[in-house]
PDB file of C-alpha atoms in Angstrom:
ATOM      1  CA  MET N  64      -0.096 -29.745 -11.846  1.00 49.00           C
ATOM      2  CA  SER N  65      -1.449 -27.603  -8.948  1.00 66.00           C
ATOM      3  CA  THR N  66      -4.598 -28.912  -7.286  1.00 91.00           C
ATOM      4  CA  LEU N  67      -6.936 -27.283  -4.630  1.00 94.00           C
ATOM      5  CA  ASN N  68      -5.287 -29.653  -2.119  1.00 92.00           C
ATOM      6  CA  THR N  69      -1.827 -28.339  -2.623  1.00 93.00           C
ATOM      7  CA  THR N  70      -2.676 -24.706  -3.280  1.00 93.00           C
ATOM      8  CA  HIS N  71      -2.395 -22.888  -0.107  1.00 95.00           C
ATOM      9  CA  ASP N  72      -2.360 -19.140  -1.131  1.00 97.00           C
ATOM     10  CA  TYR N  73      -5.995 -17.808  -1.138  1.00 97.00           C
ATOM     11  CA  TYR N  74      -5.974 -15.737  -4.299  1.00 96.00           C
ATOM     12  CA  PRO N  75      -4.384 -18.640  -6.523  1.00 96.00           C
ATOM     13  CA  PHE N  76      -6.736 -20.915  -4.729  1.00 97.00           C
ATOM     14  CA  CYS N  77      -9.710 -19.006  -5.978  1.00 97.00           C
ATOM     15  CA  ASP N  78      -8.458 -18.888  -9.539  1.00 97.00           C
ATOM     16  CA  LEU N  79      -8.136 -22.708  -9.312  1.00 96.00           C
ATOM     17  CA  LEU N  80     -11.495 -23.134  -7.711  1.00 97.00           C
ATOM     18  CA  HIS N  81     -13.045 -21.093 -10.596  1.00 97.00           C
ATOM     19  CA  GLN N  82     -11.097 -23.043 -13.324  1.00 96.00           C
ATOM     20  CA  LYS N  83     -12.204 -26.212 -12.042  1.00 96.00           C
ATOM     21  CA  TRP N  84     -15.943 -25.008 -11.695  1.00 97.00           C
ATOM     22  CA  PHE N  85     -15.576 -23.746 -15.365  1.00 96.00           C
ATOM     23  CA  ASP N  86     -14.072 -27.192 -16.742  1.00 96.00           C
ATOM     24  CA  LYS N  87     -16.686 -28.967 -14.739  1.00 95.00           C
ATOM     25  CA  THR N  88     -14.187 -30.980 -13.044  1.00 94.00           C
ATOM     26  CA  LEU N  89     -15.196 -29.587  -9.518  1.00 93.00           C
ATOM     27  CA  GLN N  90     -16.672 -32.384  -7.540  1.00 90.00           C
ATOM     28  CA  PHE N  91     -19.469 -30.995  -5.396  1.00 93.00           C
ATOM     29  CA  GLU N  92     -21.110 -33.044  -2.809  1.00 93.00           C
ATOM     30  CA  ASP N  93     -24.790 -33.980  -3.160  1.00 93.00           C
ATOM     31  CA  GLU N  94     -25.737 -31.978   0.161  1.00 92.00           C
ATOM     32  CA  LEU N  95     -23.649 -28.935  -1.150  1.00 94.00           C
ATOM     33  CA  LYS N  96     -25.741 -28.987  -4.580  1.00 93.00           C
ATOM     34  CA  GLU N  97     -28.995 -29.127  -2.650  1.00 93.00           C
ATOM     35  CA  LEU N  98     -28.206 -25.988  -0.622  1.00 95.00           C
ATOM     36  CA  PHE N  99     -26.333 -23.917  -3.191  1.00 96.00           C
ATOM     37  CA  GLU N 100     -26.650 -22.713  -6.878  1.00 96.00           C
ATOM     38  CA  VAL N 101     -23.609 -24.544  -8.224  1.00 96.00           C
ATOM     39  CA  ASP N 102     -24.553 -23.758 -11.722  1.00 96.00           C
ATOM     40  CA  TYR N 103     -23.686 -20.285 -11.102  1.00 96.00           C
ATOM     41  CA  SER N 104     -19.871 -19.043 -10.948  1.00 96.00           C
ATOM     42  CA  PRO N 105     -18.272 -19.360  -7.396  1.00 97.00           C
ATOM     43  CA  GLU N 106     -17.904 -15.829  -5.886  1.00 97.00           C
ATOM     44  CA  PRO N 107     -15.193 -16.288  -3.169  1.00 98.00           C
ATOM     45  CA  TYR N 108     -14.282 -12.347  -3.228  1.00 97.00           C
ATOM     46  CA  PHE N 109     -14.371  -9.186  -5.296  1.00 94.00           C
ATOM     47  CA  VAL N 110     -12.719  -5.900  -5.172  1.00 92.00           C
ATOM     48  CA  LEU N 111     -15.056  -3.137  -4.369  1.00 93.00           C
ATOM     49  CA  LYS N 112     -12.449  -0.354  -4.138  1.00 92.00           C
ATOM     50  CA  ASN N 113      -8.830  -0.653  -5.237  1.00 92.00           C
ATOM     51  CA  GLY N 114      -6.099   0.712  -3.124  1.00 94.00           C
ATOM     52  CA  SER N 115      -2.691  -0.070  -1.335  1.00 95.00           C
ATOM     53  CA  ASN N 116      -4.193  -0.659   2.027  1.00 96.00           C
ATOM     54  CA  PRO N 117      -7.397  -3.049   1.974  1.00 97.00           C
ATOM     55  CA  LEU N 118      -9.888  -3.848   4.597  1.00 97.00           C
ATOM     56  CA  PHE N 119     -11.349  -7.370   3.961  1.00 98.00           C
ATOM     57  CA  MET N 120     -14.896  -7.303   4.727  1.00 96.00           C
ATOM     58  CA  LEU N 121     -16.114 -10.878   5.592  1.00 96.00           C
ATOM     59  CA  LEU N 122     -19.835 -11.696   4.516  1.00 93.00           C
ATOM     60  CA  THR N 123     -21.898 -14.753   4.478  1.00 93.00           C
ATOM     61  CA  ASN N 124     -22.232 -16.025   0.674  1.00 94.00           C
ATOM     62  CA  PRO N 125     -23.204 -14.496  -2.486  1.00 92.00           C
ATOM     63  CA  GLY N 126     -27.021 -14.113  -2.946  1.00 88.00           C
ATOM     64  CA  ALA N 127     -29.113 -15.483  -5.620  1.00 89.00           C
ATOM     65  CA  GLY N 128     -27.182 -16.216  -9.078  1.00 91.00           C
ATOM     66  CA  MET N 129     -27.713 -13.608 -11.850  1.00 90.00           C
ATOM     67  CA  ASP N 130     -27.827 -14.478 -15.592  1.00 91.00           C
ATOM     68  CA  PHE N 131     -24.259 -13.132 -16.155  1.00 91.00           C
ATOM     69  CA  GLN N 132     -22.797 -15.503 -13.551  1.00 94.00           C
ATOM     70  CA  LYS N 133     -24.327 -18.635 -15.332  1.00 95.00           C
ATOM     71  CA  HIS N 134     -21.890 -21.180 -16.485  1.00 94.00           C
ATOM     72  CA  GLU N 135     -22.910 -20.868 -20.298  1.00 94.00           C
ATOM     73  CA  ASN N 136     -22.294 -17.178 -20.415  1.00 92.00           C
ATOM     74  CA  PHE N 137     -18.373 -17.827 -19.540  1.00 93.00           C
ATOM     75  CA  GLU N 138     -16.210 -18.077 -22.485  1.00 92.00           C
ATOM     76  CA  MET N 139     -13.051 -18.852 -20.345  1.00 92.00           C
ATOM     77  CA  SER N 140     -11.933 -18.823 -16.716  1.00 94.00           C
ATOM     78  CA  ASN N 141     -10.100 -15.718 -15.276  1.00 94.00           C
ATOM     79  CA  TYR N 142     -11.468 -15.100 -11.845  1.00 95.00           C
ATOM     80  CA  LYS N 143      -9.251 -12.227 -11.117  1.00 92.00           C
ATOM     81  CA  ALA N 144     -10.505 -10.286 -13.949  1.00 92.00           C
ATOM     82  CA  PHE N 145     -13.906 -11.166 -12.953  1.00 92.00           C
ATOM     83  CA  ALA N 146     -13.472 -10.180  -9.524  1.00 91.00           C
ATOM     84  CA  ASN N 147     -12.445  -6.635 -10.560  1.00 86.00           C
ATOM     85  CA  ILE N 148     -15.591  -5.893 -12.469  1.00 88.00           C
ATOM     86  CA  LEU N 149     -18.063  -7.333 -10.036  1.00 90.00           C
ATOM     87  CA  GLY N 150     -17.649  -4.127  -7.762  1.00 86.00           C
ATOM     88  CA  ASP N 151     -18.830  -2.012 -10.792  1.00 87.00           C
ATOM     89  CA  ILE N 152     -21.630  -4.286 -11.276  1.00 88.00           C
ATOM     90  CA  TYR N 153     -22.850  -4.410  -7.684  1.00 87.00           C
ATOM     91  CA  THR N 154     -22.681  -0.697  -7.177  1.00 85.00           C
ATOM     92  CA  SER N 155     -24.532   0.174 -10.427  1.00 85.00           C
ATOM     93  CA  GLU N 156     -28.022   1.816 -10.617  1.00 85.00           C
ATOM     94  CA  GLN N 157     -28.896  -1.280 -12.595  1.00 87.00           C
ATOM     95  CA  PHE N 158     -28.155  -3.700  -9.897  1.00 86.00           C
ATOM     96  CA  LYS N 159     -30.146  -1.637  -7.256  1.00 78.00           C
ATOM     97  CA  LYS N 160     -33.174  -1.406  -9.877  1.00 80.00           C
ATOM     98  CA  ASP N 161     -32.961  -5.231 -10.284  1.00 77.00           C
ATOM     99  CA  GLY N 162     -33.625  -6.053  -6.614  1.00 71.00           C
ATOM    100  CA  GLY N 163     -30.036  -5.537  -5.000  1.00 74.00           C
ATOM    101  CA  ALA N 164     -31.178  -2.294  -3.142  1.00 73.00           C
ATOM    102  CA  ASN N 165     -30.160  -3.470   0.367  1.00 78.00           C
ATOM    103  CA  ALA N 166     -26.841  -4.946  -0.928  1.00 81.00           C
ATOM    104  CA  HIS N 167     -26.044  -1.726  -2.993  1.00 78.00           C
ATOM    105  CA  ARG N 168     -26.834   0.194   0.050  1.00 83.00           C
ATOM    106  CA  ARG N 169     -24.187  -2.000   2.295  1.00 84.00           C
ATOM    107  CA  LEU N 170     -21.543  -1.744  -0.368  1.00 87.00           C
ATOM    108  CA  ILE N 171     -21.605   2.107  -0.621  1.00 87.00           C
ATOM    109  CA  LYS N 172     -21.882   2.463   3.136  1.00 90.00           C
ATOM    110  CA  SER N 173     -18.698  -0.004   3.409  1.00 91.00           C
ATOM    111  CA  ILE N 174     -16.558   2.154   1.353  1.00 91.00           C
ATOM    112  CA  THR N 175     -17.445   5.095   3.784  1.00 92.00           C
ATOM    113  CA  TRP N 176     -16.762   2.762   6.659  1.00 93.00           C
ATOM    114  CA  ALA N 177     -13.418   1.457   5.221  1.00 94.00           C
ATOM    115  CA  ASP N 178     -12.187   5.424   4.883  1.00 94.00           C
ATOM    116  CA  HIS N 179     -13.492   5.816   8.437  1.00 92.00           C
ATOM    117  CA  LEU N 180     -11.385   3.064   9.937  1.00 94.00           C
ATOM    118  CA  GLY N 181      -8.425   4.253   7.898  1.00 96.00           C
ATOM    119  CA  TYR N 182      -8.344   1.974   4.659  1.00 97.00           C
ATOM    120  CA  ASN N 183      -8.326   3.292   1.059  1.00 96.00           C
ATOM    121  CA  SER N 184      -9.453  -0.016  -0.356  1.00 95.00           C
ATOM    122  CA  ILE N 185     -12.014  -2.713   0.358  1.00 95.00           C
ATOM    123  CA  VAL N 186     -12.200  -6.328  -0.702  1.00 96.00           C
ATOM    124  CA  ASN N 187     -15.376  -8.466  -0.083  1.00 95.00           C
ATOM    125  CA  ILE N 188     -14.776 -11.963   1.129  1.00 97.00           C
ATOM    126  CA  GLU N 189     -17.275 -14.531   1.189  1.00 97.00           C
ATOM    127  CA  THR N 190     -17.135 -17.226   4.031  1.00 97.00           C
ATOM    128  CA  ILE N 191     -18.944 -19.369   1.342  1.00 97.00           C
ATOM    129  CA  PRO N 192     -18.088 -18.733  -2.148  1.00 97.00           C
ATOM    130  CA  PHE N 193     -21.273 -20.354  -3.502  1.00 97.00           C
ATOM    131  CA  HIS N 194     -24.619 -18.674  -4.474  1.00 96.00           C
ATOM    132  CA  SER N 195     -28.000 -19.234  -2.722  1.00 95.00           C
ATOM    133  CA  PRO N 196     -30.989 -17.127  -2.766  1.00 90.00           C
ATOM    134  CA  ASN N 197     -31.763 -17.380   1.115  1.00 88.00           C
ATOM    135  CA  LEU N 198     -29.027 -19.431   3.036  1.00 90.00           C
ATOM    136  CA  LYS N 199     -30.135 -21.307   6.417  1.00 90.00           C
ATOM    137  CA  LYS N 200     -26.997 -20.700   8.585  1.00 92.00           C
ATOM    138  CA  SER N 201     -27.715 -23.804  10.718  1.00 93.00           C
ATOM    139  CA  LYS N 202     -27.826 -25.923   7.396  1.00 92.00           C
ATOM    140  CA  ALA N 203     -24.698 -24.088   6.084  1.00 93.00           C
ATOM    141  CA  LEU N 204     -22.701 -24.826   9.478  1.00 95.00           C
ATOM    142  CA  ASN N 205     -23.740 -28.502   9.290  1.00 93.00           C
ATOM    143  CA  ILE N 206     -22.523 -28.957   5.975  1.00 92.00           C
ATOM    144  CA  ILE N 207     -19.123 -27.516   6.293  1.00 91.00           C
ATOM    145  CA  GLY N 208     -17.938 -30.348   8.285  1.00 85.00           C
ATOM    146  CA  LYS N 209     -19.010 -32.822   5.674  1.00 91.00           C
ATOM    147  CA  SER N 210     -17.857 -30.792   2.529  1.00 94.00           C
ATOM    148  CA  TRP N 211     -14.337 -31.180   1.474  1.00 94.00           C
ATOM    149  CA  ILE N 212     -14.573 -28.186  -0.945  1.00 94.00           C
ATOM    150  CA  LEU N 213     -15.927 -25.866   1.859  1.00 96.00           C
ATOM    151  CA  SER N 214     -13.592 -27.121   4.573  1.00 95.00           C
ATOM    152  CA  ARG N 215     -10.503 -26.610   2.148  1.00 96.00           C
ATOM    153  CA  TYR N 216     -11.826 -23.000   1.097  1.00 97.00           C
ATOM    154  CA  GLN N 217     -12.119 -22.079   4.503  1.00 96.00           C
ATOM    155  CA  GLU N 218      -8.825 -23.629   5.635  1.00 97.00           C
ATOM    156  CA  VAL N 219      -7.213 -21.329   3.189  1.00 98.00           C
ATOM    157  CA  LEU N 220      -9.210 -18.457   3.637  1.00 98.00           C
ATOM    158  CA  ARG N 221      -8.516 -18.480   7.556  1.00 98.00           C
ATOM    159  CA  ASN N 222      -4.662 -18.651   6.911  1.00 98.00           C
ATOM    160  CA  PHE N 223      -5.097 -15.587   4.453  1.00 98.00           C
ATOM    161  CA  LEU N 224      -6.994 -13.538   6.982  1.00 98.00           C
ATOM    162  CA  LEU N 225      -4.618 -14.413   9.932  1.00 96.00           C
ATOM    163  CA  ASN N 226      -2.739 -10.980  10.138  1.00 94.00           C
ATOM    164  CA  LYS N 227      -5.381  -8.872   7.900  1.00 97.00           C
ATOM    165  CA  PRO N 228      -7.812  -6.350   8.929  1.00 98.00           C
ATOM    166  CA  VAL N 229     -11.268  -7.773   8.819  1.00 98.00           C
ATOM    167  CA  LEU N 230     -14.607  -6.221   9.017  1.00 97.00           C
ATOM    168  CA  ILE N 231     -17.613  -8.778   9.728  1.00 96.00           C
ATOM    169  CA  VAL N 232     -21.020  -7.197   9.251  1.00 92.00           C
ATOM    170  CA  ALA N 233     -24.244  -9.028  10.502  1.00 90.00           C
ATOM    171  CA  ALA N 234     -27.755  -8.646  11.415  1.00 89.00           C
ATOM    172  CA  CYS N 235     -29.144  -9.548  14.857  1.00 88.00           C
ATOM    173  CA  GLY N 236     -32.304  -9.733  16.881  1.00 88.00           C
ATOM    174  CA  SER N 237     -34.066  -6.812  18.278  1.00 86.00           C
ATOM    175  CA  LYS N 238     -35.426  -8.443  21.430  1.00 90.00           C
ATOM    176  CA  THR N 239     -32.416  -7.355  23.681  1.00 92.00           C
ATOM    177  CA  SER N 240     -29.592  -4.665  23.468  1.00 95.00           C
ATOM    178  CA  ILE N 241     -26.645  -5.776  21.470  1.00 96.00           C
ATOM    179  CA  THR N 242     -24.075  -6.961  23.612  1.00 96.00           C
ATOM    180  CA  LEU N 243     -20.930  -9.406  23.333  1.00 97.00           C
ATOM    181  CA  ASN N 244     -23.346 -11.972  24.328  1.00 96.00           C
ATOM    182  CA  THR N 245     -25.071 -11.277  20.945  1.00 96.00           C
ATOM    183  CA  ILE N 246     -21.940 -12.695  19.380  1.00 97.00           C
ATOM    184  CA  LYS N 247     -21.313 -15.520  21.836  1.00 97.00           C
ATOM    185  CA  ASN N 248     -25.106 -16.873  21.353  1.00 96.00           C
ATOM    186  CA  SER N 249     -24.540 -16.766  17.501  1.00 95.00           C
ATOM    187  CA  LYS N 250     -23.017 -20.110  16.089  1.00 96.00           C
ATOM    188  CA  TRP N 251     -22.693 -18.449  12.668  1.00 96.00           C
ATOM    189  CA  LEU N 252     -21.054 -15.311  14.238  1.00 97.00           C
ATOM    190  CA  MET N 253     -18.979 -17.298  16.468  1.00 97.00           C
ATOM    191  CA  TYR N 254     -17.713 -19.509  13.497  1.00 97.00           C
ATOM    192  CA  GLN N 255     -17.086 -16.262  11.448  1.00 97.00           C
ATOM    193  CA  THR N 256     -14.783 -14.934  14.156  1.00 98.00           C
ATOM    194  CA  GLU N 257     -12.692 -18.239  14.030  1.00 97.00           C
ATOM    195  CA  ILE N 258     -12.426 -17.786  10.303  1.00 97.00           C
ATOM    196  CA  ALA N 259     -11.253 -14.133  10.749  1.00 98.00           C
ATOM    197  CA  ASN N 260      -9.097 -14.966  13.735  1.00 97.00           C
ATOM    198  CA  ILE N 261     -10.887 -12.787  16.192  1.00 97.00           C
ATOM    199  CA  ASN N 262     -10.304 -13.434  19.643  1.00 96.00           C
ATOM    200  CA  ILE N 263     -13.791 -12.203  21.141  1.00 94.00           C
ATOM    201  CA  GLU N 264     -12.504 -12.110  24.648  1.00 95.00           C
ATOM    202  CA  ASN N 265     -10.240  -9.034  23.592  1.00 97.00           C
ATOM    203  CA  LEU N 266     -12.915  -7.125  21.676  1.00 98.00           C
ATOM    204  CA  LYS N 267     -13.873  -3.759  22.820  1.00 98.00           C
ATOM    205  CA  PHE N 268     -17.278  -2.185  22.499  1.00 97.00           C
ATOM    206  CA  LYS N 269     -18.552   1.073  20.967  1.00 96.00           C
ATOM    207  CA  GLU N 270     -22.246   1.678  20.768  1.00 96.00           C
ATOM    208  CA  LEU N 271     -23.370   3.413  17.472  1.00 94.00           C
ATOM    209  CA  THR N 272     -27.181   3.761  17.588  1.00 93.00           C
ATOM    210  CA  LYS N 273     -30.075   3.287  20.187  1.00 91.00           C
ATOM    211  CA  LYS N 274     -33.564   2.614  19.611  1.00 90.00           C
ATOM    212  CA  ASN N 275     -36.316   2.377  22.203  1.00 90.00           C
ATOM    213  CA  GLY N 276     -33.663   2.381  25.031  1.00 91.00           C
ATOM    214  CA  LYS N 277     -31.754  -0.549  23.212  1.00 94.00           C
ATOM    215  CA  VAL N 278     -28.588  -0.393  21.560  1.00 95.00           C
ATOM    216  CA  SER N 279     -29.447  -1.297  17.893  1.00 93.00           C
ATOM    217  CA  SER N 280     -26.204  -1.190  16.336  1.00 95.00           C
ATOM    218  CA  ALA N 281     -22.718  -1.478  17.567  1.00 96.00           C
ATOM    219  CA  LEU N 282     -18.955  -1.875  16.767  1.00 97.00           C
ATOM    220  CA  PHE N 283     -16.730  -4.422  18.423  1.00 98.00           C
ATOM    221  CA  TYR N 284     -13.019  -3.988  17.694  1.00 98.00           C
ATOM    222  CA  ASP N 285      -9.699  -5.260  18.641  1.00 97.00           C
ATOM    223  CA  ASN N 286      -6.480  -4.019  16.630  1.00 93.00           C
ATOM    224  CA  GLU N 287      -7.717  -4.322  13.097  1.00 97.00           C
ATOM    225  CA  LYS N 288     -10.530  -6.877  13.541  1.00 98.00           C
ATOM    226  CA  TYR N 289     -13.902  -5.316  13.429  1.00 98.00           C
ATOM    227  CA  ILE N 290     -17.512  -6.438  13.889  1.00 97.00           C
ATOM    228  CA  VAL N 291     -20.625  -4.330  13.306  1.00 95.00           C
ATOM    229  CA  LEU N 292     -23.779  -5.552  14.330  1.00 95.00           C
ATOM    230  CA  MET N 293     -27.141  -4.155  13.683  1.00 92.00           C
ATOM    231  CA  MET N 294     -30.752  -5.058  14.516  1.00 92.00           C
ATOM    232  CA  GLY N 295     -32.672  -6.441  11.817  1.00 84.00           C
ATOM    233  CA  SER N 296     -30.672  -5.828   8.784  1.00 72.00           C
ATOM    234  CA  ASN N 297     -27.459  -7.103   7.379  1.00 72.00           C
ATOM    235  CA  ASN N 298     -26.067  -3.545   6.852  1.00 73.00           C
ATOM    236  CA  LEU N 299     -24.043  -0.817   8.119  1.00 82.00           C
ATOM    237  CA  PRO N 300     -25.349   2.281  10.072  1.00 77.00           C
ATOM    238  CA  SER N 301     -24.379   5.709   8.536  1.00 75.00           C
ATOM    239  CA  ILE N 302     -21.274   7.297  10.208  1.00 74.00           C
TER     240      ILE N 302
END
Protein backbone atom coordinates (compact mmCIF):
# COMPACT_ATOMS: atom_id res chain seq x y z
CA MET A 1 0.00 0.00 0.00
CA SER A 2 1.31 3.44 -0.96
CA THR A 3 2.03 5.88 1.83
CA LEU A 4 3.04 9.53 1.85
CA ASN A 5 6.46 8.40 3.03
CA THR A 6 7.01 6.03 0.09
CA THR A 7 5.38 8.11 -2.68
CA HIS A 8 8.04 10.25 -4.33
CA ASP A 9 6.40 11.57 -7.52
CA TYR A 10 4.58 14.85 -7.07
CA TYR A 11 1.24 14.19 -8.78
CA PRO A 12 0.68 10.75 -7.17
CA PHE A 13 1.71 12.29 -3.83
CA CYS A 14 -0.95 15.01 -4.22
CA ASP A 15 -3.56 12.38 -5.11
CA LEU A 16 -2.68 10.42 -1.99
CA LEU A 17 -2.61 13.53 0.20
CA HIS A 18 -6.13 14.36 -0.92
CA GLN A 19 -7.29 10.77 -0.46
CA LYS A 20 -6.02 10.69 3.11
CA TRP A 21 -7.65 14.05 3.82
CA PHE A 22 -10.93 12.73 2.39
CA ASP A 23 -10.68 9.52 4.44
CA LYS A 24 -9.83 11.58 7.54
CA THR A 25 -6.67 9.56 8.08
CA LEU A 26 -4.32 12.53 7.56
CA GLN A 27 -2.81 13.34 10.94
CA PHE A 28 -2.44 17.11 11.31
CA GLU A 29 -0.16 18.54 13.96
CA ASP A 30 -1.94 20.87 16.42
CA GLU A 31 0.08 23.90 15.32
CA LEU A 32 -0.79 23.24 11.70
CA LYS A 33 -4.50 23.06 12.56
CA GLU A 34 -4.21 26.43 14.33
CA LEU A 35 -2.68 28.11 11.29
CA PHE A 36 -4.62 26.48 8.43
CA GLU A 37 -8.20 25.58 7.57
CA VAL A 38 -7.75 21.82 7.43
CA ASP A 39 -11.47 21.13 7.02
CA TYR A 40 -11.17 22.47 3.48
CA SER A 41 -9.64 20.41 0.69
CA PRO A 42 -5.86 20.58 0.32
CA GLU A 43 -4.99 22.40 -2.89
CA PRO A 44 -1.38 21.62 -3.84
CA TYR A 45 -1.78 22.55 -7.51
CA PHE A 46 -4.27 23.27 -10.24
CA VAL A 47 -4.09 23.49 -14.00
CA LEU A 48 -4.77 27.03 -15.17
CA LYS A 49 -4.16 26.37 -18.86
CA ASN A 50 -3.54 23.00 -20.48
CA GLY A 51 -0.72 22.48 -22.94
CA SER A 52 2.39 20.49 -23.75
CA ASN A 53 4.97 22.97 -22.41
CA PRO A 54 3.94 24.11 -18.92
CA LEU A 55 5.31 26.89 -16.74
CA PHE A 56 4.90 26.17 -13.03
CA MET A 57 3.90 29.24 -11.03
CA LEU A 58 4.96 28.84 -7.40
CA LEU A 59 2.61 30.66 -5.03
CA THR A 60 2.36 30.81 -1.23
CA ASN A 61 -0.78 28.87 -0.29
CA PRO A 62 -4.47 28.82 -1.20
CA GLY A 63 -6.45 31.66 0.35
CA ALA A 64 -9.54 31.30 2.49
CA GLY A 65 -11.48 28.11 1.90
CA MET A 66 -14.73 28.29 -0.09
CA ASP A 67 -17.93 26.30 0.39
CA PHE A 68 -17.31 23.92 -2.50
CA GLN A 69 -13.98 22.95 -0.92
CA LYS A 70 -15.50 21.79 2.39
CA HIS A 71 -15.11 18.13 3.25
CA GLU A 72 -18.88 17.60 3.33
CA ASN A 73 -19.16 18.61 -0.33
CA PHE A 74 -16.88 15.82 -1.60
CA GLU A 75 -18.49 12.50 -2.51
CA MET A 76 -15.14 10.94 -3.34
CA SER A 77 -11.45 11.80 -3.67
CA ASN A 78 -10.15 12.44 -7.20
CA TYR A 79 -7.68 15.29 -6.90
CA LYS A 80 -6.55 15.18 -10.53
CA ALA A 81 -10.12 15.80 -11.72
CA PHE A 82 -10.62 18.48 -9.05
CA ALA A 83 -7.40 20.26 -10.06
CA ASN A 84 -8.57 20.43 -13.66
CA ILE A 85 -11.77 22.33 -12.81
CA LEU A 86 -10.22 24.79 -10.35
CA GLY A 87 -8.76 26.91 -13.15
CA ASP A 88 -12.24 27.45 -14.60
CA ILE A 89 -13.64 28.35 -11.18
CA TYR A 90 -10.88 30.81 -10.32
CA THR A 91 -11.01 32.60 -13.68
CA SER A 92 -14.82 32.88 -13.64
CA GLU A 93 -16.68 36.16 -13.29
CA GLN A 94 -18.50 34.68 -10.27
CA PHE A 95 -15.22 34.14 -8.39
CA LYS A 96 -14.22 37.70 -9.23
CA LYS A 97 -17.55 39.03 -7.90
CA ASP A 98 -17.31 36.92 -4.75
CA GLY A 99 -14.18 38.74 -3.59
CA GLY A 100 -11.44 37.11 -5.63
CA ALA A 101 -10.74 40.10 -7.88
CA ASN A 102 -7.00 40.33 -7.12
CA ALA A 103 -6.41 36.58 -7.51
CA HIS A 104 -8.54 36.60 -10.69
CA ARG A 105 -6.43 39.45 -12.14
CA ARG A 106 -3.18 37.67 -11.27
CA LEU A 107 -4.32 34.43 -12.89
CA ILE A 108 -5.40 36.12 -16.11
CA LYS A 109 -2.11 38.02 -16.29
CA SER A 110 -0.11 34.86 -15.57
CA ILE A 111 -1.48 33.25 -18.74
CA THR A 112 -0.20 36.25 -20.73
CA TRP A 113 3.15 36.03 -18.92
CA ALA A 114 3.48 32.31 -19.69
CA ASP A 115 2.88 33.03 -23.37
CA HIS A 116 5.40 35.89 -23.23
CA LEU A 117 8.05 33.61 -21.70
CA GLY A 118 7.43 30.91 -24.33
CA TYR A 119 5.11 28.43 -22.57
CA ASN A 120 1.73 27.23 -23.81
CA SER A 121 0.49 25.96 -20.44
CA ILE A 122 0.53 27.07 -16.83
CA VAL A 123 0.15 25.08 -13.61
CA ASN A 124 -0.25 26.85 -10.27
CA ILE A 125 1.74 25.19 -7.49
CA GLU A 126 1.35 26.05 -3.81
CA THR A 127 4.37 26.13 -1.48
CA ILE A 128 1.92 25.12 1.26
CA PRO A 129 -1.16 23.18 0.11
CA PHE A 130 -3.54 24.19 2.90
CA HIS A 131 -6.00 27.09 3.02
CA SER A 132 -5.76 30.15 5.23
CA PRO A 133 -7.43 33.57 4.93
CA ASN A 134 -4.32 35.54 5.87
CA LEU A 135 -1.10 33.61 6.28
CA LYS A 136 1.67 34.97 8.49
CA LYS A 137 4.78 33.83 6.62
CA SER A 138 7.01 33.95 9.71
CA LYS A 139 4.65 31.52 11.47
CA ALA A 140 4.50 29.37 8.36
CA LEU A 141 8.29 29.13 8.19
CA ASN A 142 8.38 28.22 11.86
CA ILE A 143 5.87 25.39 11.51
CA ILE A 144 7.43 23.88 8.38
CA GLY A 145 10.29 22.46 10.38
CA LYS A 146 7.90 21.02 12.97
CA SER A 147 5.29 19.55 10.62
CA TRP A 148 6.01 16.16 9.06
CA ILE A 149 3.23 16.69 6.49
CA LEU A 150 4.61 20.03 5.27
CA SER A 151 8.24 18.88 5.32
CA ARG A 152 7.39 15.77 3.32
CA TYR A 153 5.24 17.67 0.82
CA GLN A 154 7.97 20.21 0.21
CA GLU A 155 10.63 17.52 -0.17
CA VAL A 156 8.56 15.94 -2.95
CA LEU A 157 7.81 19.36 -4.47
CA ARG A 158 11.48 20.38 -4.46
CA ASN A 159 12.46 17.23 -6.36
CA PHE A 160 9.60 17.75 -8.82
CA LEU A 161 10.64 21.34 -9.65
CA LEU A 162 14.34 20.53 -9.96
CA ASN A 163 14.55 20.76 -13.76
CA LYS A 164 11.23 22.47 -14.48
CA PRO A 165 10.50 26.07 -15.50
CA VAL A 166 9.27 27.97 -12.44
CA LEU A 167 7.84 31.45 -11.96
CA ILE A 168 7.64 32.89 -8.43
CA VAL A 169 5.33 35.89 -8.02
CA ALA A 170 5.55 37.97 -4.84
CA ALA A 171 4.80 41.35 -3.34
CA CYS A 172 7.49 43.44 -1.69
CA GLY A 173 7.85 46.69 0.25
CA SER A 174 7.95 50.12 -1.34
CA LYS A 175 10.61 51.89 0.73
CA THR A 176 13.48 51.20 -1.67
CA SER A 177 13.93 50.14 -5.29
CA ILE A 178 13.66 46.45 -6.03
CA THR A 179 17.07 44.79 -6.28
CA LEU A 180 18.51 41.34 -5.69
CA ASN A 181 18.75 42.28 -2.01
CA THR A 182 14.94 42.43 -1.91
CA ILE A 183 15.01 38.66 -2.36
CA LYS A 184 17.98 38.09 -0.06
CA ASN A 185 16.35 40.09 2.76
CA SER A 186 13.14 38.04 2.65
CA LYS A 187 13.28 34.74 4.53
CA TRP A 188 10.13 33.59 2.75
CA LEU A 189 11.43 34.37 -0.75
CA MET A 190 14.74 32.71 0.05
CA TYR A 191 12.82 29.63 1.16
CA GLN A 192 10.81 29.63 -2.07
CA THR A 193 13.96 29.94 -4.18
CA GLU A 194 15.28 26.86 -2.39
CA ILE A 195 12.04 24.95 -3.19
CA ALA A 196 12.25 26.08 -6.83
CA ASN A 197 15.97 25.20 -7.08
CA ILE A 198 16.95 28.75 -7.99
CA ASN A 199 20.55 29.88 -7.51
CA ILE A 200 20.01 33.54 -6.71
CA GLU A 201 23.64 34.45 -7.45
CA ASN A 202 23.02 33.53 -11.10
CA LEU A 203 19.90 35.68 -11.47
CA LYS A 204 19.81 38.41 -14.09
CA PHE A 205 17.76 41.54 -13.48
CA LYS A 206 15.26 43.34 -15.72
CA GLU A 207 13.42 46.46 -14.64
CA LEU A 208 9.73 46.32 -15.54
CA THR A 209 8.17 49.48 -14.07
CA LYS A 210 9.28 52.56 -12.16
CA LYS A 211 7.39 54.82 -9.76
CA ASN A 212 8.67 57.97 -8.04
CA GLY A 213 12.19 57.16 -9.22
CA LYS A 214 12.12 53.64 -7.75
CA VAL A 215 12.01 50.30 -9.55
CA SER A 216 8.50 49.17 -8.58
CA SER A 217 8.41 45.85 -10.42
CA ALA A 218 11.18 43.67 -11.77
CA LEU A 219 11.92 40.32 -13.37
CA PHE A 220 14.79 38.13 -12.17
CA TYR A 221 15.70 35.16 -14.34
CA ASP A 222 18.21 32.39 -14.89
CA ASN A 223 17.57 29.90 -17.69
CA GLU A 224 14.00 28.73 -17.00
CA LYS A 225 13.70 30.02 -13.45
CA TYR A 226 11.90 33.35 -12.98
CA ILE A 227 10.93 35.67 -10.13
CA VAL A 228 8.62 38.67 -10.55
CA LEU A 229 8.47 41.14 -7.67
CA MET A 230 5.96 43.96 -7.49
CA MET A 231 5.69 46.64 -4.84
CA GLY A 232 2.67 46.36 -2.60
CA SER A 233 0.75 43.73 -4.54
CA ASN A 234 1.10 40.00 -5.05
CA ASN A 235 0.36 40.45 -8.73
CA LEU A 236 1.96 40.67 -12.15
CA PRO A 237 2.55 43.88 -14.09
CA SER A 238 1.07 44.16 -17.55
CA ILE A 239 3.36 43.26 -20.42
